[in-house]
Amino acid sequence: MGSAGTVAELVQRQWGDHRPGLRHEGTVLTHHQVASGAAARAALLAELLPAGSEPHLGVLLDNTPEFPLWLSAAALAGAAVAGINPTRRGAELARDILHTECRVLITERAHLPLLDGLALPGVRVLVTDTDAYAALLAPYAGAQPGDTVLKRPAPATRMLLYFTSGSTGAPKAAICTQGRLAAAGRSLVDHFGIRGEDVHYVCMPMFHGNAVIADWAPALSAGAGVALRRRFSASGFLDDVRAHGATYFTYVGRAVQYLLATPERADDREHPLRLGFGTEAGAVDAARFRERFGVRLVEGYGSSEGGAAIQRTPDTPPGAIGRASDRDDLAVVDPETGRERVAAVFGPGGTLVNGAAAIGELVNRGRTPFEGYWRNEAADAARVRDGWYWTGDLFFRDPDGFLYFAGRTEDRLRVDSENLAAAMIENILARWTDAAAVAVYAVPDPVAGDQVMAALALRDGARFDPEAFAAFLRDQPDLGTKMAPRFVRVVPSMPVTATNKVHRVGLRREGFWSGGPLWWNGSGGAYEPFGEGQLGPLIREYEEHGRHDLLSSHGGGF
Protein backbone atom coordinates (compact mmCIF):
# COMPACT_ATOMS: atom_id res chain seq x y z
CA MET A 1 0.00 0.00 0.00
CA GLY A 2 1.55 3.31 -1.08
CA SER A 3 1.92 6.41 1.05
CA ALA A 4 -1.07 8.73 1.22
CA GLY A 5 -0.61 12.42 0.52
CA THR A 6 -3.78 13.49 2.33
CA VAL A 7 -5.79 12.50 5.37
CA ALA A 8 -8.79 12.12 3.05
CA GLU A 9 -7.01 9.26 1.26
CA LEU A 10 -6.37 7.55 4.59
CA VAL A 11 -10.03 7.81 5.55
CA GLN A 12 -11.09 6.40 2.17
CA ARG A 13 -8.81 3.39 2.69
CA GLN A 14 -11.03 2.35 5.61
CA TRP A 15 -13.94 1.72 3.24
CA GLY A 16 -14.76 -1.99 3.21
CA ASP A 17 -12.51 -2.79 6.20
CA HIS A 18 -14.71 -4.56 8.72
CA ARG A 19 -12.14 -4.97 11.47
CA PRO A 20 -12.80 -3.11 14.74
CA GLY A 21 -11.64 0.44 14.19
CA LEU A 22 -13.05 2.66 16.95
CA ARG A 23 -13.78 1.70 20.54
CA HIS A 24 -15.41 3.79 23.22
CA GLU A 25 -16.89 2.40 26.41
CA GLY A 26 -19.33 -0.26 25.14
CA THR A 27 -19.37 0.96 21.52
CA VAL A 28 -17.29 -0.65 18.77
CA LEU A 29 -17.33 0.67 15.20
CA THR A 30 -15.56 -1.01 12.30
CA HIS A 31 -13.18 0.94 10.09
CA HIS A 32 -15.86 0.84 7.41
CA GLN A 33 -18.47 2.27 9.78
CA VAL A 34 -16.07 5.10 10.65
CA ALA A 35 -15.53 5.91 6.97
CA SER A 36 -19.27 5.67 6.26
CA GLY A 37 -20.11 7.91 9.21
CA ALA A 38 -17.49 10.39 8.09
CA ALA A 39 -18.93 10.50 4.58
CA ALA A 40 -22.40 11.22 5.99
CA ARG A 41 -21.08 14.04 8.17
CA ALA A 42 -19.08 15.49 5.26
CA ALA A 43 -22.24 15.64 3.18
CA LEU A 44 -24.16 17.28 6.03
CA LEU A 45 -21.36 19.82 6.53
CA ALA A 46 -21.49 20.79 2.87
CA GLU A 47 -25.20 21.58 3.28
CA LEU A 48 -24.76 23.56 6.49
CA LEU A 49 -21.83 25.83 5.64
CA PRO A 50 -22.92 29.06 3.94
CA ALA A 51 -21.58 29.68 0.46
CA GLY A 52 -18.42 31.77 0.48
CA SER A 53 -17.58 31.08 4.13
CA GLU A 54 -14.33 29.53 5.28
CA PRO A 55 -14.75 25.73 5.46
CA HIS A 56 -14.16 25.66 9.20
CA LEU A 57 -16.02 23.83 11.95
CA GLY A 58 -15.46 23.95 15.67
CA VAL A 59 -15.51 20.77 17.75
CA LEU A 60 -16.33 21.26 21.43
CA LEU A 61 -16.43 17.64 22.60
CA ASP A 62 -14.84 15.26 25.04
CA ASN A 63 -13.10 12.23 23.52
CA THR A 64 -16.23 10.55 22.16
CA PRO A 65 -16.60 8.78 18.78
CA GLU A 66 -18.04 11.97 17.29
CA PHE A 67 -14.64 13.69 17.55
CA PRO A 68 -12.68 11.37 15.21
CA LEU A 69 -15.78 11.01 13.02
CA TRP A 70 -15.82 14.77 12.45
CA LEU A 71 -12.07 14.87 11.93
CA SER A 72 -12.49 12.25 9.21
CA ALA A 73 -15.50 14.10 7.79
CA ALA A 74 -13.55 17.35 7.59
CA ALA A 75 -10.74 15.56 5.74
CA LEU A 76 -13.17 14.15 3.17
CA ALA A 77 -14.90 17.50 2.71
CA GLY A 78 -11.71 19.56 2.48
CA ALA A 79 -12.63 21.43 5.66
CA ALA A 80 -10.65 22.31 8.79
CA VAL A 81 -11.41 21.45 12.40
CA ALA A 82 -10.80 23.94 15.18
CA GLY A 83 -10.41 22.07 18.46
CA ILE A 84 -12.28 24.10 21.08
CA ASN A 85 -10.99 23.83 24.65
CA PRO A 86 -13.87 23.16 27.10
CA THR A 87 -11.92 24.66 29.98
CA ARG A 88 -12.20 28.11 28.38
CA ARG A 89 -15.08 30.28 29.56
CA GLY A 90 -17.24 33.20 28.55
CA ALA A 91 -15.76 35.77 26.20
CA GLU A 92 -12.55 33.74 25.81
CA LEU A 93 -14.49 30.71 24.60
CA ALA A 94 -16.55 32.83 22.19
CA ARG A 95 -13.37 34.46 20.92
CA ASP A 96 -11.82 31.07 20.04
CA ILE A 97 -14.90 30.05 18.03
CA LEU A 98 -15.29 33.38 16.23
CA HIS A 99 -11.57 33.94 15.63
CA THR A 100 -11.33 30.67 13.69
CA GLU A 101 -14.44 31.63 11.69
CA CYS A 102 -16.39 28.50 12.57
CA ARG A 103 -19.86 28.61 11.07
CA VAL A 104 -20.73 25.18 12.50
CA LEU A 105 -20.00 24.11 16.09
CA ILE A 106 -20.24 20.45 17.09
CA THR A 107 -20.86 19.93 20.80
CA GLU A 108 -22.70 17.71 23.29
CA ARG A 109 -25.28 18.30 25.99
CA ALA A 110 -22.68 18.23 28.77
CA HIS A 111 -21.03 21.33 27.27
CA LEU A 112 -24.13 23.33 26.41
CA PRO A 113 -23.95 25.34 29.69
CA LEU A 114 -20.62 26.75 28.44
CA LEU A 115 -22.47 28.39 25.55
CA ASP A 116 -25.19 30.00 27.66
CA GLY A 117 -25.26 33.73 27.08
CA LEU A 118 -22.48 33.74 24.47
CA ALA A 119 -22.87 35.88 21.39
CA LEU A 120 -22.02 33.57 18.47
CA PRO A 121 -23.53 35.29 15.42
CA GLY A 122 -23.80 33.09 12.37
CA VAL A 123 -22.71 29.91 14.18
CA ARG A 124 -24.92 26.81 13.77
CA VAL A 125 -24.68 24.59 16.87
CA LEU A 126 -25.17 20.82 16.52
CA VAL A 127 -25.62 18.77 19.70
CA THR A 128 -24.48 15.22 19.01
CA ASP A 129 -26.30 13.28 21.74
CA THR A 130 -29.83 14.40 20.74
CA ASP A 131 -32.63 13.06 18.57
CA ALA A 132 -32.49 16.24 16.49
CA TYR A 133 -28.88 15.51 15.54
CA ALA A 134 -29.69 11.92 14.57
CA ALA A 135 -32.58 13.15 12.43
CA LEU A 136 -30.33 15.73 10.76
CA LEU A 137 -27.78 13.06 9.81
CA ALA A 138 -30.24 10.40 8.68
CA PRO A 139 -30.76 11.62 5.08
CA TYR A 140 -27.01 11.35 4.41
CA ALA A 141 -26.58 7.75 5.59
CA GLY A 142 -25.81 6.51 2.08
CA ALA A 143 -23.11 9.05 1.28
CA GLN A 144 -19.88 7.76 -0.28
CA PRO A 145 -16.37 9.13 0.36
CA GLY A 146 -15.73 11.89 -2.14
CA ASP A 147 -19.40 12.42 -2.96
CA THR A 148 -19.50 15.93 -1.57
CA VAL A 149 -16.56 18.23 -1.05
CA LEU A 150 -16.31 21.86 -0.07
CA LYS A 151 -12.78 22.03 -1.38
CA ARG A 152 -11.01 19.22 -3.21
CA PRO A 153 -8.68 17.67 -0.59
CA ALA A 154 -5.02 18.20 -1.40
CA PRO A 155 -1.83 18.10 0.68
CA ALA A 156 -1.99 21.90 1.08
CA THR A 157 -5.64 21.87 2.25
CA ARG A 158 -6.10 23.15 5.83
CA MET A 159 -7.02 20.31 8.17
CA LEU A 160 -6.48 21.53 11.74
CA LEU A 161 -6.67 24.86 13.55
CA TYR A 162 -5.31 23.88 16.94
CA PHE A 163 -4.81 26.42 19.66
CA THR A 164 -1.42 26.65 21.30
CA SER A 165 -1.24 26.73 25.07
CA GLY A 166 0.67 29.97 25.45
CA SER A 167 1.05 31.59 28.86
CA THR A 168 0.33 35.14 27.74
CA GLY A 169 -2.25 36.67 25.46
CA ALA A 170 -4.99 34.93 23.56
CA PRO A 171 -4.18 31.42 22.28
CA LYS A 172 -2.96 31.26 18.69
CA ALA A 173 -4.55 28.85 16.21
CA ALA A 174 -1.78 26.91 14.50
CA ILE A 175 -2.50 25.69 10.98
CA CYS A 176 -1.86 22.07 10.05
CA THR A 177 -2.57 20.91 6.50
CA GLN A 178 -3.70 17.47 5.37
CA GLY A 179 -0.27 16.81 3.90
CA ARG A 180 1.60 17.61 7.09
CA LEU A 181 -0.79 15.58 9.26
CA ALA A 182 -0.61 12.57 6.93
CA ALA A 183 3.19 12.83 6.86
CA ALA A 184 3.38 13.07 10.66
CA GLY A 185 1.28 9.93 11.02
CA ARG A 186 3.35 8.04 8.46
CA SER A 187 6.60 9.10 10.16
CA LEU A 188 5.49 7.71 13.53
CA VAL A 189 4.29 4.49 11.90
CA ASP A 190 7.74 3.98 10.41
CA HIS A 191 9.58 5.05 13.55
CA PHE A 192 7.67 2.85 15.99
CA GLY A 193 6.74 -0.02 13.70
CA ILE A 194 3.00 0.51 14.20
CA ARG A 195 0.90 -2.26 12.67
CA GLY A 196 -2.70 -2.70 11.66
CA GLU A 197 -3.34 -4.98 14.63
CA ASP A 198 -2.25 -2.31 17.12
CA VAL A 199 -4.78 -0.36 19.17
CA HIS A 200 -4.02 3.28 20.01
CA TYR A 201 -5.41 4.48 23.33
CA VAL A 202 -6.40 8.15 23.08
CA CYS A 203 -6.76 9.50 26.60
CA MET A 204 -5.27 12.96 26.07
CA PRO A 205 -7.86 15.57 24.96
CA MET A 206 -8.48 15.61 21.23
CA PHE A 207 -8.87 19.39 21.13
CA HIS A 208 -5.08 19.41 21.61
CA GLY A 209 -2.59 18.58 18.89
CA ASN A 210 -0.85 15.77 20.80
CA ALA A 211 -3.81 13.37 20.68
CA VAL A 212 -4.56 13.99 17.01
CA ILE A 213 -1.07 14.34 15.53
CA ALA A 214 0.78 11.76 17.63
CA ASP A 215 -1.98 9.21 18.38
CA TRP A 216 -4.94 9.36 15.97
CA ALA A 217 -2.96 10.17 12.81
CA PRO A 218 -0.48 7.24 13.06
CA ALA A 219 -3.35 4.87 13.84
CA LEU A 220 -5.16 6.10 10.73
CA SER A 221 -2.00 5.76 8.65
CA ALA A 222 -1.34 2.18 9.77
CA GLY A 223 -4.96 1.06 9.74
CA ALA A 224 -4.73 0.45 13.48
CA GLY A 225 -7.64 0.65 15.89
CA VAL A 226 -8.40 3.59 18.17
CA ALA A 227 -9.78 3.38 21.70
CA LEU A 228 -11.11 6.55 23.30
CA ARG A 229 -11.32 7.69 26.91
CA ARG A 230 -13.72 10.60 27.41
CA ARG A 231 -11.26 12.25 29.80
CA PHE A 232 -7.95 11.09 31.20
CA SER A 233 -8.27 8.96 34.33
CA ALA A 234 -5.22 7.62 36.14
CA SER A 235 -7.31 5.11 38.10
CA GLY A 236 -9.09 3.87 34.96
CA PHE A 237 -6.00 3.75 32.72
CA LEU A 238 -4.98 0.09 33.07
CA ASP A 239 -8.57 -1.16 33.06
CA ASP A 240 -9.10 0.64 29.74
CA VAL A 241 -5.84 -0.67 28.29
CA ARG A 242 -6.82 -4.24 29.14
CA ALA A 243 -10.44 -3.89 28.02
CA HIS A 244 -9.50 -2.43 24.62
CA GLY A 245 -6.26 -4.37 24.08
CA ALA A 246 -4.37 -1.08 23.75
CA THR A 247 -0.72 -1.28 22.70
CA TYR A 248 0.25 2.41 22.29
CA PHE A 249 -0.67 5.67 23.98
CA THR A 250 0.48 9.27 24.12
CA TYR A 251 0.89 11.51 27.13
CA VAL A 252 1.53 15.16 27.89
CA GLY A 253 2.63 16.97 31.01
CA ARG A 254 1.96 15.31 34.35
CA ALA A 255 -0.11 12.35 33.13
CA VAL A 256 2.74 9.91 33.85
CA GLN A 257 3.14 11.25 37.38
CA TYR A 258 -0.56 10.70 38.00
CA LEU A 259 -0.26 7.10 36.82
CA LEU A 260 2.73 6.50 39.09
CA ALA A 261 0.79 7.96 42.02
CA THR A 262 -1.89 5.24 41.79
CA PRO A 263 -1.60 2.38 44.31
CA GLU A 264 0.74 -0.36 43.13
CA ARG A 265 -0.87 -3.70 42.27
CA ALA A 266 0.48 -7.18 41.70
CA ASP A 267 -0.88 -7.18 38.15
CA ASP A 268 0.61 -3.82 37.08
CA ARG A 269 2.55 -5.58 34.28
CA GLU A 270 -0.36 -7.69 33.03
CA HIS A 271 -1.48 -5.75 29.96
CA PRO A 272 -0.74 -5.54 26.20
CA LEU A 273 0.72 -2.02 26.27
CA ARG A 274 4.18 -1.79 24.71
CA LEU A 275 4.90 1.91 24.17
CA GLY A 276 4.09 5.40 25.39
CA PHE A 277 5.09 8.48 23.39
CA GLY A 278 4.93 12.02 24.71
CA THR A 279 6.59 14.94 26.41
CA GLU A 280 7.59 16.14 29.86
CA ALA A 281 7.59 12.83 31.72
CA GLY A 282 11.21 13.35 32.77
CA ALA A 283 13.94 10.71 32.94
CA VAL A 284 13.22 9.79 36.57
CA ASP A 285 9.52 9.13 36.07
CA ALA A 286 10.12 7.38 32.74
CA ALA A 287 12.46 4.94 34.52
CA ARG A 288 9.93 4.42 37.31
CA PHE A 289 7.18 3.81 34.77
CA ARG A 290 9.18 1.18 32.92
CA GLU A 291 10.19 -0.55 36.15
CA ARG A 292 6.63 -0.70 37.45
CA PHE A 293 4.54 -1.26 34.31
CA GLY A 294 7.13 -2.75 31.96
CA VAL A 295 6.37 -0.10 29.33
CA ARG A 296 8.97 1.98 27.53
CA LEU A 297 8.25 5.70 27.37
CA VAL A 298 9.77 7.60 24.45
CA GLU A 299 10.13 11.33 24.96
CA GLY A 300 9.54 13.23 21.74
CA TYR A 301 9.66 16.82 20.69
CA GLY A 302 7.20 18.62 18.50
CA SER A 303 4.29 21.02 18.58
CA SER A 304 1.13 21.84 16.73
CA GLU A 305 3.18 24.36 14.76
CA GLY A 306 5.51 21.66 13.44
CA GLY A 307 8.41 24.09 13.01
CA ALA A 308 11.17 21.76 14.19
CA ALA A 309 11.51 18.03 14.70
CA ILE A 310 13.91 15.91 16.72
CA GLN A 311 14.35 12.24 15.89
CA ARG A 312 15.18 9.61 18.47
CA THR A 313 17.71 7.00 17.32
CA PRO A 314 18.78 3.77 19.03
CA ASP A 315 22.01 5.37 20.24
CA THR A 316 20.24 8.31 21.92
CA PRO A 317 21.72 8.62 25.43
CA PRO A 318 19.53 8.66 28.56
CA GLY A 319 17.89 12.02 29.12
CA ALA A 320 18.30 13.19 25.52
CA ILE A 321 15.43 13.64 23.06
CA GLY A 322 17.49 12.79 19.97
CA ARG A 323 19.11 14.56 17.06
CA ALA A 324 17.77 17.00 14.51
CA SER A 325 15.73 15.38 11.75
CA ASP A 326 17.28 15.18 8.30
CA ARG A 327 15.16 18.07 7.05
CA ASP A 328 16.09 20.51 9.83
CA ASP A 329 19.15 22.59 10.69
CA LEU A 330 18.69 22.94 14.44
CA ALA A 331 20.89 25.03 16.68
CA VAL A 332 20.87 26.07 20.33
CA VAL A 333 21.44 29.82 20.46
CA ASP A 334 21.49 32.72 22.86
CA PRO A 335 18.01 34.23 22.39
CA GLU A 336 19.38 37.75 22.76
CA THR A 337 22.37 37.58 20.41
CA GLY A 338 21.55 34.61 18.17
CA ARG A 339 25.03 33.20 18.73
CA GLU A 340 25.29 29.45 19.12
CA ARG A 341 25.75 28.16 22.65
CA VAL A 342 28.68 25.95 23.64
CA ALA A 343 28.33 22.18 23.85
CA ALA A 344 27.25 20.70 27.15
CA VAL A 345 29.88 19.46 29.57
CA PHE A 346 28.89 16.59 31.84
CA GLY A 347 30.40 15.73 35.18
CA PRO A 348 30.26 12.50 37.18
CA GLY A 349 26.94 10.70 36.83
CA GLY A 350 26.06 12.63 33.68
CA THR A 351 25.40 15.91 35.47
CA LEU A 352 25.39 19.11 33.39
CA VAL A 353 28.08 21.38 34.76
CA ASN A 354 27.94 24.33 32.36
CA GLY A 355 24.22 25.00 32.09
CA ALA A 356 24.60 28.77 32.09
CA ALA A 357 26.75 28.62 28.95
CA ALA A 358 25.14 25.65 27.22
CA ILE A 359 21.40 26.25 27.56
CA GLY A 360 19.73 28.39 24.91
CA GLU A 361 16.71 28.58 22.65
CA LEU A 362 16.28 25.93 19.97
CA VAL A 363 15.98 27.40 16.47
CA ASN A 364 15.54 25.87 13.05
CA ARG A 365 17.85 27.60 10.61
CA GLY A 366 16.68 25.47 7.69
CA ARG A 367 13.47 25.27 5.70
CA THR A 368 10.69 25.04 8.26
CA PRO A 369 7.38 23.21 7.79
CA PHE A 370 5.69 25.81 10.00
CA GLU A 371 2.45 26.74 8.23
CA GLY A 372 1.57 29.83 10.21
CA TYR A 373 -1.17 30.91 12.58
CA TRP A 374 -4.70 31.70 11.51
CA ARG A 375 -5.18 35.44 10.99
CA ASN A 376 -2.21 36.40 13.18
CA GLU A 377 0.61 38.05 11.26
CA ALA A 378 2.24 39.41 14.41
CA ALA A 379 2.54 35.91 15.88
CA ASP A 380 3.91 34.60 12.57
CA ALA A 381 6.56 37.30 12.58
CA ALA A 382 7.52 36.57 16.19
CA ARG A 383 7.88 32.86 15.45
CA VAL A 384 9.91 33.26 12.25
CA ARG A 385 12.60 35.94 12.50
CA ASP A 386 15.45 36.55 10.09
CA GLY A 387 14.57 33.33 8.30
CA TRP A 388 14.86 31.21 11.46
CA TYR A 389 12.06 29.41 13.25
CA TRP A 390 12.28 30.17 16.99
CA THR A 391 10.72 27.35 18.98
CA GLY A 392 10.36 29.15 22.31
CA ASP A 393 11.94 26.12 24.00
CA LEU A 394 15.21 25.81 25.88
CA PHE A 395 17.66 23.04 25.01
CA PHE A 396 21.30 22.11 25.30
CA ARG A 397 23.35 19.97 22.94
CA ASP A 398 26.10 17.48 23.79
CA PRO A 399 29.33 17.19 21.75
CA ASP A 400 27.77 14.39 19.64
CA GLY A 401 24.82 16.56 18.60
CA PHE A 402 22.17 15.02 20.84
CA LEU A 403 19.62 17.52 22.11
CA TYR A 404 18.25 17.73 25.67
CA PHE A 405 15.08 19.59 26.62
CA ALA A 406 15.53 22.25 29.32
CA GLY A 407 12.11 23.95 29.47
CA ARG A 408 10.21 26.84 27.93
CA THR A 409 11.87 30.20 27.40
CA GLU A 410 9.18 31.75 29.59
CA ASP A 411 10.27 29.40 32.39
CA ARG A 412 13.80 30.76 32.58
CA LEU A 413 15.04 32.14 35.88
CA ARG A 414 17.89 34.58 36.42
CA VAL A 415 19.44 34.07 39.85
CA ASP A 416 22.49 36.12 40.85
CA SER A 417 23.12 36.90 37.16
CA GLU A 418 23.03 33.20 36.24
CA ASN A 419 20.42 31.89 33.80
CA LEU A 420 18.62 28.74 34.96
CA ALA A 421 15.99 26.53 33.34
CA ALA A 422 13.05 25.50 35.51
CA ALA A 423 12.82 22.06 33.87
CA MET A 424 16.39 21.23 34.85
CA ILE A 425 15.67 21.92 38.51
CA GLU A 426 12.37 20.04 38.31
CA ASN A 427 14.13 16.95 36.99
CA ILE A 428 16.41 16.99 40.02
CA LEU A 429 13.65 17.59 42.58
CA ALA A 430 11.60 14.78 41.01
CA ARG A 431 14.14 12.32 42.45
CA TRP A 432 12.86 13.06 45.94
CA THR A 433 10.85 9.98 46.79
CA ASP A 434 8.20 11.89 48.77
CA ALA A 435 7.32 14.08 45.77
CA ALA A 436 4.38 13.06 43.57
CA ALA A 437 4.67 16.18 41.38
CA VAL A 438 7.05 19.13 41.18
CA ALA A 439 6.89 22.57 39.59
CA VAL A 440 9.61 25.21 39.64
CA TYR A 441 9.09 28.87 38.75
CA ALA A 442 10.53 32.30 39.33
CA VAL A 443 9.52 34.81 41.97
CA PRO A 444 11.17 38.24 42.09
CA ASP A 445 14.26 38.74 44.21
CA PRO A 446 14.12 41.76 46.56
CA VAL A 447 17.28 43.22 45.03
CA ALA A 448 17.63 41.99 41.43
CA GLY A 449 16.58 39.14 39.21
CA ASP A 450 14.69 36.11 40.50
CA GLN A 451 14.58 33.58 43.27
CA VAL A 452 13.73 29.90 42.82
CA MET A 453 10.38 28.72 44.10
CA ALA A 454 9.18 25.11 44.08
CA ALA A 455 5.67 23.75 44.47
CA LEU A 456 5.54 20.17 45.75
CA ALA A 457 2.60 17.78 45.76
CA LEU A 458 3.43 14.93 48.11
CA ARG A 459 2.72 11.23 47.76
CA ASP A 460 -0.12 9.75 49.80
CA GLY A 461 0.85 9.53 53.45
CA ALA A 462 3.96 11.73 53.10
CA ARG A 463 4.56 14.95 55.00
CA PHE A 464 7.08 17.66 54.27
CA ASP A 465 10.19 17.11 56.37
CA PRO A 466 12.37 20.22 55.96
CA GLU A 467 15.52 18.55 57.28
CA ALA A 468 15.11 15.53 55.02
CA PHE A 469 14.43 17.79 52.03
CA ALA A 470 17.53 19.89 52.71
CA ALA A 471 19.62 16.72 53.08
CA PHE A 472 18.26 15.44 49.78
CA LEU A 473 19.28 18.68 48.04
CA ARG A 474 22.81 18.45 49.46
CA ASP A 475 23.15 14.94 48.03
CA GLN A 476 22.33 15.93 44.43
CA PRO A 477 25.62 16.32 42.55
CA ASP A 478 24.07 18.28 39.68
CA LEU A 479 22.17 20.80 41.79
CA GLY A 480 24.08 24.01 41.14
CA THR A 481 24.69 26.54 43.87
CA LYS A 482 21.95 28.82 42.50
CA MET A 483 19.36 26.07 41.93
CA ALA A 484 18.18 25.22 45.44
CA PRO A 485 14.65 26.58 46.03
CA ARG A 486 14.51 29.59 48.31
CA PHE A 487 10.76 28.99 48.79
CA VAL A 488 8.87 25.69 48.91
CA ARG A 489 5.09 25.51 48.70
CA VAL A 490 3.34 22.30 49.63
CA VAL A 491 0.18 21.95 47.55
CA PRO A 492 -2.56 19.32 47.94
CA SER A 493 -2.39 18.65 44.19
CA MET A 494 -0.50 20.22 41.34
CA PRO A 495 -2.64 22.70 39.36
CA VAL A 496 -2.67 21.66 35.71
CA THR A 497 -4.15 22.84 32.44
CA ALA A 498 -6.66 20.84 30.42
CA THR A 499 -3.74 19.08 28.72
CA ASN A 500 -2.17 17.99 32.03
CA LYS A 501 0.64 20.52 31.87
CA VAL A 502 1.53 22.33 35.07
CA HIS A 503 -0.37 25.59 35.28
CA ARG A 504 2.69 27.73 35.99
CA VAL A 505 0.88 30.92 35.11
CA GLY A 506 -1.46 30.34 38.03
CA LEU A 507 1.41 29.43 40.34
CA ARG A 508 3.37 32.53 39.37
CA ARG A 509 0.26 34.64 39.84
CA GLU A 510 -0.16 33.35 43.39
CA GLY A 511 3.51 34.03 44.04
CA PHE A 512 4.85 33.55 47.55
CA TRP A 513 1.79 33.64 49.64
CA SER A 514 -1.47 31.79 49.00
CA GLY A 515 -2.37 30.90 52.58
CA GLY A 516 -1.07 27.32 52.25
CA PRO A 517 2.01 25.73 53.87
CA LEU A 518 5.09 27.66 52.81
CA TRP A 519 8.72 27.08 53.78
CA TRP A 520 11.85 29.09 53.07
CA ASN A 521 15.56 29.16 53.75
CA GLY A 522 15.89 32.91 53.93
CA SER A 523 19.16 32.66 55.79
CA GLY A 524 20.53 30.13 53.33
CA GLY A 525 20.40 27.34 55.89
CA ALA A 526 17.59 25.08 57.03
CA TYR A 527 14.06 25.40 55.71
CA GLU A 528 11.73 27.10 58.14
CA PRO A 529 7.99 27.85 58.08
CA PHE A 530 7.20 31.14 56.36
CA GLY A 531 4.45 33.09 58.07
CA GLU A 532 3.33 36.56 59.07
CA GLY A 533 6.51 37.07 61.08
CA GLN A 534 8.66 36.71 57.97
CA LEU A 535 6.28 38.52 55.65
CA GLY A 536 6.73 42.05 57.02
CA PRO A 537 10.54 42.15 56.88
CA LEU A 538 10.52 40.65 53.39
CA ILE A 539 8.10 43.31 52.09
CA ARG A 540 10.25 46.04 53.60
CA GLU A 541 13.27 44.63 51.81
CA TYR A 542 11.43 44.92 48.49
CA GLU A 543 10.40 48.47 49.35
CA GLU A 544 13.97 49.48 50.25
CA HIS A 545 15.15 48.43 46.79
CA GLY A 546 12.21 49.90 44.89
CA ARG A 547 10.88 46.49 43.78
CA HIS A 548 7.63 46.33 45.74
CA ASP A 549 5.63 46.72 42.51
CA LEU A 550 6.97 43.36 41.33
CA LEU A 551 5.05 41.63 44.10
CA SER A 552 1.71 42.68 42.71
CA SER A 553 2.73 41.94 39.13
CA HIS A 554 3.85 38.44 40.14
CA GLY A 555 0.92 37.86 42.49
CA GLY A 556 1.49 36.91 46.09
CA GLY A 557 -1.54 38.50 47.70
CA PHE A 558 0.47 41.25 49.38
CSV table of N, CA, C and O in Angstrom, one decimal, residues 51 180 400 468 480 482 516 521 536:
chain,number,residue,atom,x,y,z
A,51,ALA,N,-22.4,29.5,1.6
A,51,ALA,CA,-21.6,29.7,0.5
A,51,ALA,C,-20.6,30.9,0.7
A,51,ALA,O,-21.0,31.9,1.2
A,180,ARG,N,0.7,17.7,5.9
A,180,ARG,CA,1.6,17.6,7.1
A,180,ARG,C,1.1,16.6,8.1
A,180,ARG,O,1.9,15.8,8.7
A,400,ASP,N,28.1,15.3,20.7
A,400,ASP,CA,27.8,14.4,19.6
A,400,ASP,C,26.5,14.9,18.9
A,400,ASP,O,26.0,14.2,18.0
A,468,ALA,N,14.9,16.6,56.0
A,468,ALA,CA,15.1,15.5,55.0
A,468,ALA,C,15.2,16.1,53.6
A,468,ALA,O,16.0,15.7,52.8
A,480,GLY,N,23.2,22.9,41.0
A,480,GLY,CA,24.1,24.0,41.1
A,480,GLY,C,23.8,24.9,42.4
A,480,GLY,O,22.8,24.8,43.0
A,482,LYS,N,23.1,27.9,42.6
A,482,LYS,CA,22.0,28.8,42.5
A,482,LYS,C,20.6,28.1,42.4
A,482,LYS,O,19.6,28.8,42.3
A,516,GLY,N,-1.4,28.7,52.0
A,516,GLY,CA,-1.1,27.3,52.3
A,516,GLY,C,0.3,27.2,52.9
A,516,GLY,O,1.0,28.2,53.2
A,521,ASN,N,14.2,29.2,53.1
A,521,ASN,CA,15.6,29.2,53.8
A,521,ASN,C,16.2,30.5,53.6
A,521,ASN,O,17.2,30.7,52.9
A,536,GLY,N,6.5,40.6,56.9
A,536,GLY,CA,6.7,42.1,57.0
A,536,GLY,C,8.2,42.4,56.6
A,536,GLY,O,8.4,43.3,55.8
